[in-house]
Amino acid sequence: MDKIFEKIELRLKQDHQVTPNEATVYQIHDALSKLIMDGIADTWYESRHMHERSRGAYYFSAEYLTGRMVYNNLYNLGLLDQVKAAFAEHGLDINMFEEIEDCALGNGGLGRLAACFLDSAATHDLPLDGYGIRYKYGLFKQSWRDGYQHEAADDWQRFGDPWSRRRSTHEVLVKFADQTVRAVPYDMPIIGYHTDNIGTLKEKNAVEDITRVLYPNDTTRAGKKLRLKQQYFLSSASLQDLMLRFKRENLSMEKFAAHNAIQLNDTHPTVSIPELIRLLMNEGLTFEQSFDIAQKTFGYTNHTVMQEALEKWDADLFQELLPEIFDIIYRINAKLCGELMSRGIDCSSYAIIQGNRIHMANLAVYVSHAVNGVAKIHSEILKNDVLKNWYELYPERFQNKTNGITQRRWLGLCNPGLAAYITKRIGDGWLLDLSELEKLKEHMTSTDIREFLEVKRQNKRALSDYVYAREGVRLPENFVFDVQIKRMHEYKRQLMNAFAILDIYYGIKDGRIKDFPPTAFLFGAKSAPGYIIAKTVIKFINEIAKLINNDDSVNDRMRVVFVQNYNCSYAEHIIPAADISEQISPAGTEASGTGNMKLMLNGAVSLCTYDGANIEILDAAGEENNYRFGASVDTLNELRPHYDPKAIYEHEPRVKRVVDTLVNGTFQDGGTGVFRSLYNSLVTGNSWQKPDYYFVLYELLPYIDRKLDAIYDTQDPLSFGRKALMNTASAGYFSSDRTVLDYARDIWDLKPFPHQYTLNLF
Ligand code: 26Q
């Protein structure tokens, strides 16, 4: 094993002219990563050819949130422990790589899901590759300035990027009406766990400005020209790449759909549909033939029910930028309306071009053979509401594929203590088949639970140090850790959590709440820079944290911290230490959620609504082991027209008290008036939205009750520990291995390669 270190030493000398002791973290990272890239080169080459020769699936996504690669790659290669030991022998700590930037080419759930899928597919020998955009700047870096979010550019390649290979020979041109752009491919290996199937994430970089920055928007769409250019750039460059390989293999274009399945990750890459039709017609096929091939090739996954998030492009802009593509969309639309007319159906609600708007979701549903939602309830909402008209037309297209997460990164790698606990009892089969976790249910003695709780305690201590070093706030390890980590959005209701914390604070001070089990409330979230209300909630929570953490009469029982720059790597530290997982969106708003699955897997109980995948989590782990509250989708739908938040505000003194802190001088917003606007959005509403659109006031008191139930239940550690462990033991279904194998079977018609071997590097 010492060989590894010798090789690193040699590389450092060759590439950087330094010894290990002189080298910077970046140089060591570079040397180690390149060593591995060289080591896997032949196998990767073989895999690429296997993928090219077989029927293959391609994930088209504008986002991949892969996080930091180095630990994960070492882990999947089975090298992490050895490298750690080799480092230690030479006085180096492998934790040094915590300084290496995350690869954050995604906003949140949708981008992380894409990364989990690639890991699962590689691990299970599926020929799946990803196509994406290599943004120069990833999601912005976040810090606090006077409690407000401050954004800085994420120059993630500042010290190079040893994990990708530039493929200059595979450059293609992407043409817009006003410019022609060179697309330079960069391939990143997706190293599966203990297999020699290596997938590829193919990211294109535009020589021009187009791929400069990832749009930091999640759910609220910005109809920006550059964004449309990004989408077409991704679509055209990726499809041209697929066509080239198709030609290399000397295949006839009529067979395109027989060899390729393409999954559209939301509507972002949907302009791929007319682009494929255009490219096939350039090869001499008719429009009808090309349409037919496109329909057989594409599948569309919807990730949101938010009306404002269904992409609609300005037809003028489209026509101006992509005239040929616009013409093809026009033909598709004419075909659609013709078909409907002949069946006696009015086409107005289906039309892809409506007035001056192009409805990308309509295009995606019409020219796909499969449409899926990402959790059971979400897929039902698509059928009964968002895409109801389409479901009536093509019921056979609609499917559900409940999301999942990779247990390698989200347990094996990030929580070695719990991983060892599990393996000691049931072996390590869970790493490739997470349903094995069920067997833990035979290991539920009080000795088991005590040991499980000890693992949790150590994880909390580690997080406590980590948070203290970064945020300067100490979260004592004997506290309950209540965690809400996800993008900042009104519908996710971080504000409701904040109000609950304030109410508990006042309850303790007033003596209404007695013997409160000491609890740390942790938040992690980025807000889109232009999303003022979301940014105001961040400021509000930071003010609450300041008040509580500085109040010596309560800070032995409560602490609040909003961590800065929450990202994949931060999540890997927080999730293993969580006791309570906050999943509190109003029913019918969160498509699925995947953080809920990560926290469950790591032995946190869910404090949750009946929404998204929470429903399936409750089903699997048992209502009795979690804390559900809140109204159902139907109840909220009935309530919505006559919901009067002001009445609640006026009649519930506890609600009034916490809401009033926004305007009565308890907290200062630095004279910006944003707290007043936030207050108004709850109590009076504004021109574009009814007051309290997400039912914060309506569900606040029931939520606090359940939160207190969960927190007080920790006073019986064995009983609470049992609930937590039952969550881990019930998480088997939520592996992205299951999800991706379901896509492969039901949508892509793809089977794993018959046999693969373990890759042996050193
Ligand atoms: C829109 C316009 C302009 C620029 C960017 C965007 C944009 C970018 C990202 C819009 C939406 C997104 C991301 C959406 C997303 O992450 N959705 C989440 O997907 C997860 C995986 O399926 C689900 O678990 C979450 O419930 C869902 O919110």
mmCIF file of N, CA and C and ligand atoms in Angstrom, residues 62-63 106-114 214-224 227 230-231 265-266 268 301-304 309 311 313 374 378 403 487 491-492 589-597 612-613, ligand 1:
data_model
loop_
_atom_site.group_PDB
_atom_site.id
_atom_site.type_symbol
_atom_site.label_atom_id
_atom_site.label_comp_id
_atom_site.label_asym_id
_atom_site.label_seq_id
_atom_site.Cartn_x
_atom_site.Cartn_y
_atom_site.Cartn_z
ATOM 1 N N ALA A 62 -29.843 19.858 -17.068
ATOM 2 C CA ALA A 62 -29.126 21.127 -16.992
ATOM 3 C C ALA A 62 -28.309 21.214 -15.709
ATOM 4 N N GLU A 63 -28.507 20.259 -14.797
ATOM 5 C CA GLU A 63 -27.820 20.333 -13.499
ATOM 6 C C GLU A 63 -27.319 18.959 -13.037
ATOM 7 N N GLY A 106 -25.434 22.549 -9.765
ATOM 8 C CA GLY A 106 -26.862 22.309 -9.590
ATOM 9 C C GLY A 106 -27.392 23.131 -8.445
ATOM 10 N N ASN A 107 -28.704 23.302 -8.437
ATOM 11 C CA ASN A 107 -29.354 24.106 -7.404
ATOM 12 C C ASN A 107 -29.708 23.297 -6.167
ATOM 13 N N GLY A 108 -30.295 22.146 -6.381
ATOM 14 C CA GLY A 108 -30.797 21.389 -5.242
ATOM 15 C C GLY A 108 -31.223 19.999 -5.655
ATOM 16 N N GLY A 109 -32.435 19.630 -5.277
ATOM 17 C CA GLY A 109 -32.924 18.254 -5.413
ATOM 18 C C GLY A 109 -32.768 17.648 -6.804
ATOM 19 N N LEU A 110 -33.165 18.407 -7.804
ATOM 20 C CA LEU A 110 -33.146 17.862 -9.161
ATOM 21 C C LEU A 110 -31.721 17.556 -9.635
ATOM 22 N N GLY A 111 -30.795 18.420 -9.276
ATOM 23 C CA GLY A 111 -29.402 18.215 -9.662
ATOM 24 C C GLY A 111 -28.743 17.095 -8.869
ATOM 25 N N ARG A 112 -29.060 17.017 -7.599
ATOM 26 C CA ARG A 112 -28.487 15.946 -6.780
ATOM 27 C C ARG A 112 -29.067 14.593 -7.204
ATOM 28 N N LEU A 113 -30.343 14.585 -7.575
ATOM 29 C CA LEU A 113 -30.959 13.340 -8.039
ATOM 30 C C LEU A 113 -30.209 12.805 -9.262
ATOM 31 N N ALA A 114 -29.867 13.711 -10.170
ATOM 32 C CA ALA A 114 -29.146 13.302 -11.376
ATOM 33 C C ALA A 114 -27.819 12.646 -10.995
ATOM 34 N N LEU A 214 -24.359 29.060 -13.802
ATOM 35 C CA LEU A 214 -25.582 28.318 -13.504
ATOM 36 C C LEU A 214 -26.641 29.283 -12.994
ATOM 37 N N TYR A 215 -27.845 29.190 -13.520
ATOM 38 C CA TYR A 215 -28.920 30.028 -12.991
ATOM 39 C C TYR A 215 -29.292 29.594 -11.579
ATOM 40 N N PRO A 216 -29.164 30.516 -10.631
ATOM 41 C CA PRO A 216 -29.414 30.137 -9.243
ATOM 42 C C PRO A 216 -30.889 30.201 -8.888
ATOM 43 N N ASN A 217 -31.719 29.703 -9.751
ATOM 44 C CA ASN A 217 -33.158 29.811 -9.594
ATOM 45 C C ASN A 217 -33.714 28.445 -9.382
ATOM 46 N N ASP A 218 -34.609 28.330 -8.411
ATOM 47 C CA ASP A 218 -35.237 27.040 -8.308
ATOM 48 C C ASP A 218 -36.720 27.343 -8.212
ATOM 49 N N THR A 219 -37.454 26.788 -9.068
ATOM 50 C CA THR A 219 -38.919 26.909 -9.223
ATOM 51 C C THR A 219 -39.462 28.238 -9.782
ATOM 52 N N THR A 220 -38.897 29.381 -9.474
ATOM 53 C CA THR A 220 -39.417 30.575 -10.146
ATOM 54 C C THR A 220 -38.616 30.814 -11.419
ATOM 55 N N ARG A 221 -39.295 30.724 -12.502
ATOM 56 C CA ARG A 221 -38.603 30.760 -13.789
ATOM 57 C C ARG A 221 -38.251 32.169 -14.207
ATOM 58 N N ALA A 222 -37.097 32.290 -14.761
ATOM 59 C CA ALA A 222 -36.711 33.570 -15.342
ATOM 60 C C ALA A 222 -36.681 33.385 -16.854
ATOM 61 N N GLY A 223 -37.492 34.109 -17.582
ATOM 62 C CA GLY A 223 -37.551 33.970 -19.029
ATOM 63 C C GLY A 223 -36.419 34.715 -19.701
ATOM 64 N N LYS A 224 -35.221 34.259 -19.485
ATOM 65 C CA LYS A 224 -34.059 34.995 -19.966
ATOM 66 C C LYS A 224 -33.492 34.353 -21.225
ATOM 67 N N ARG A 227 -30.687 31.906 -20.753
ATOM 68 C CA ARG A 227 -31.131 30.619 -20.234
ATOM 69 C C ARG A 227 -31.608 29.739 -21.390
ATOM 70 N N GLN A 230 -28.654 28.477 -23.156
ATOM 71 C CA GLN A 230 -28.054 27.355 -22.419
ATOM 72 C C GLN A 230 -28.790 26.053 -22.728
ATOM 73 N N GLN A 231 -30.099 26.143 -22.710
ATOM 74 C CA GLN A 231 -30.889 24.930 -22.910
ATOM 75 C C GLN A 231 -30.681 24.360 -24.313
ATOM 76 N N ASN A 265 -34.653 15.588 -17.818
ATOM 77 C CA ASN A 265 -34.759 15.929 -16.399
ATOM 78 C C ASN A 265 -35.480 17.272 -16.278
ATOM 79 N N ASP A 266 -36.781 17.185 -16.136
ATOM 80 C CA ASP A 266 -37.680 18.338 -16.196
ATOM 81 C C ASP A 266 -37.684 18.910 -17.625
ATOM 82 N N HIS A 268 -36.180 21.478 -18.729
ATOM 83 C CA HIS A 268 -34.996 22.275 -19.093
ATOM 84 C C HIS A 268 -34.323 21.834 -20.401
ATOM 85 N N THR A 301 -39.492 13.545 -17.224
ATOM 86 C CA THR A 301 -39.747 13.541 -15.785
ATOM 87 C C THR A 301 -40.112 14.936 -15.334
ATOM 88 N N ASN A 302 -41.234 15.043 -14.670
ATOM 89 C CA ASN A 302 -41.652 16.331 -14.108
ATOM 90 C C ASN A 302 -41.223 16.374 -12.643
ATOM 91 N N HIS A 303 -40.705 17.525 -12.206
ATOM 92 C CA HIS A 303 -40.222 17.636 -10.822
ATOM 93 C C HIS A 303 -40.955 18.680 -9.999
ATOM 94 N N THR A 304 -42.016 19.228 -10.535
ATOM 95 C CA THR A 304 -42.656 20.280 -9.755
ATOM 96 C C THR A 304 -44.124 20.456 -10.102
ATOM 97 N N ALA A 309 -43.586 27.423 -12.241
ATOM 98 C CA ALA A 309 -42.348 26.762 -12.618
ATOM 99 C C ALA A 309 -42.478 25.971 -13.912
ATOM 100 N N GLU A 311 -42.223 25.744 -17.496
ATOM 101 C CA GLU A 311 -41.504 26.646 -18.399
ATOM 102 C C GLU A 311 -42.318 27.056 -19.618
ATOM 103 N N TRP A 313 -41.756 29.740 -22.842
ATOM 104 C CA TRP A 313 -40.842 30.689 -23.486
ATOM 105 C C TRP A 313 -41.597 31.645 -24.386
ATOM 106 N N VAL A 374 -42.266 12.054 -9.450
ATOM 107 C CA VAL A 374 -41.128 11.597 -8.650
ATOM 108 C C VAL A 374 -41.499 11.093 -7.253
ATOM 109 N N HIS A 378 -47.187 12.852 -5.998
ATOM 110 C CA HIS A 378 -46.855 13.793 -7.065
ATOM 111 C C HIS A 378 -47.346 13.260 -8.419
ATOM 112 N N ASN A 403 -38.476 8.905 -6.176
ATOM 113 C CA ASN A 403 -37.046 9.230 -6.086
ATOM 114 C C ASN A 403 -36.306 8.321 -5.107
ATOM 115 N N ARG A 487 -33.340 23.899 -0.168
ATOM 116 C CA ARG A 487 -33.379 25.247 -0.716
ATOM 117 C C ARG A 487 -34.357 26.122 0.056
ATOM 118 N N TYR A 491 -42.612 27.816 -0.005
ATOM 119 C CA TYR A 491 -43.430 26.617 0.157
ATOM 120 C C TYR A 491 -42.784 25.602 1.109
ATOM 121 N N LYS A 492 -41.490 25.700 1.300
ATOM 122 C CA LYS A 492 -40.834 24.762 2.219
ATOM 123 C C LYS A 492 -40.992 25.182 3.688
ATOM 124 N N THR A 589 -47.325 20.381 -2.288
ATOM 125 C CA THR A 589 -46.382 21.344 -2.859
ATOM 126 C C THR A 589 -44.991 20.766 -3.132
ATOM 127 N N GLU A 590 -44.497 19.865 -2.322
ATOM 128 C CA GLU A 590 -43.162 19.289 -2.543
ATOM 129 C C GLU A 590 -43.326 18.049 -3.407
ATOM 130 N N ALA A 591 -42.739 18.058 -4.590
ATOM 131 C CA ALA A 591 -42.929 16.924 -5.490
ATOM 132 C C ALA A 591 -42.548 15.623 -4.796
ATOM 133 N N SER A 592 -41.352 15.582 -4.268
ATOM 134 C CA SER A 592 -40.918 14.376 -3.562
ATOM 135 C C SER A 592 -40.108 14.744 -2.325
ATOM 136 N N GLY A 593 -39.009 15.460 -2.561
ATOM 137 C CA GLY A 593 -38.016 15.634 -1.512
ATOM 138 C C GLY A 593 -37.078 14.439 -1.563
ATOM 139 N N THR A 594 -35.797 14.691 -1.295
ATOM 140 C CA THR A 594 -34.845 13.585 -1.209
ATOM 141 C C THR A 594 -34.014 13.719 0.064
ATOM 142 N N GLY A 595 -33.939 14.944 0.597
ATOM 143 C CA GLY A 595 -33.297 15.143 1.900
ATOM 144 C C GLY A 595 -34.025 14.335 2.971
ATOM 145 N N ASN A 596 -35.347 14.274 2.847
ATOM 146 C CA ASN A 596 -36.126 13.465 3.787
ATOM 147 C C ASN A 596 -35.613 12.018 3.817
ATOM 148 N N MET A 597 -35.245 11.491 2.649
ATOM 149 C CA MET A 597 -34.759 10.105 2.572
ATOM 150 C C MET A 597 -33.366 9.971 3.196
ATOM 151 N N GLY A 612 -45.372 14.800 -0.712
ATOM 152 C CA GLY A 612 -44.236 14.228 -1.415
ATOM 153 C C GLY A 612 -43.936 12.810 -0.950
ATOM 154 N N ALA A 613 -42.648 12.495 -0.879
ATOM 155 C CA ALA A 613 -42.253 11.147 -0.480
ATOM 156 C C ALA A 613 -42.413 10.920 1.023
HETATM 157 C C1 26Q B 1 -35.738 27.879 -13.719
HETATM 158 C C2 26Q B 1 -35.622 29.021 -14.500
HETATM 159 C C3 26Q B 1 -34.431 29.596 -14.731
HETATM 160 C C4 26Q B 1 -33.348 29.009 -14.188
HETATM 161 C C5 26Q B 1 -33.448 27.880 -13.409
HETATM 162 C C6 26Q B 1 -34.647 27.292 -13.170
HETATM 163 C C7 26Q B 1 -34.778 26.079 -12.311
HETATM 164 C C8 26Q B 1 -33.656 25.425 -11.859
HETATM 165 C C9 26Q B 1 -33.756 24.327 -11.025
HETATM 166 C C10 26Q B 1 -35.997 25.581 -11.916
HETATM 167 C C11 26Q B 1 -36.098 24.479 -11.079
HETATM 168 C C12 26Q B 1 -34.970 23.841 -10.624
HETATM 169 C C13 26Q B 1 -34.981 22.705 -9.701
HETATM 170 C C14 26Q B 1 -36.059 22.089 -9.241
HETATM 171 C C15 26Q B 1 -35.939 21.032 -8.237
HETATM 172 O O1 26Q B 1 -34.878 20.781 -7.691
HETATM 173 N N1 26Q B 1 -37.029 20.313 -7.917
HETATM 174 C C16 26Q B 1 -36.974 19.274 -6.911
HETATM 175 O O2 26Q B 1 -36.680 18.044 -7.535
HETATM 176 C C17 26Q B 1 -36.445 17.028 -6.597
HETATM 177 C C18 26Q B 1 -36.011 15.788 -7.340
HETATM 178 O O3 26Q B 1 -37.086 15.230 -8.010
HETATM 179 C C19 26Q B 1 -37.673 16.792 -5.737
HETATM 180 O O4 26Q B 1 -37.350 15.856 -4.738
HETATM 181 C C20 26Q B 1 -38.142 18.085 -5.088
HETATM 182 O O5 26Q B 1 -39.362 17.884 -4.417
HETATM 183 C C21 26Q B 1 -38.285 19.168 -6.147
HETATM 184 O O6 26Q B 1 -38.587 20.415 -5.541
#
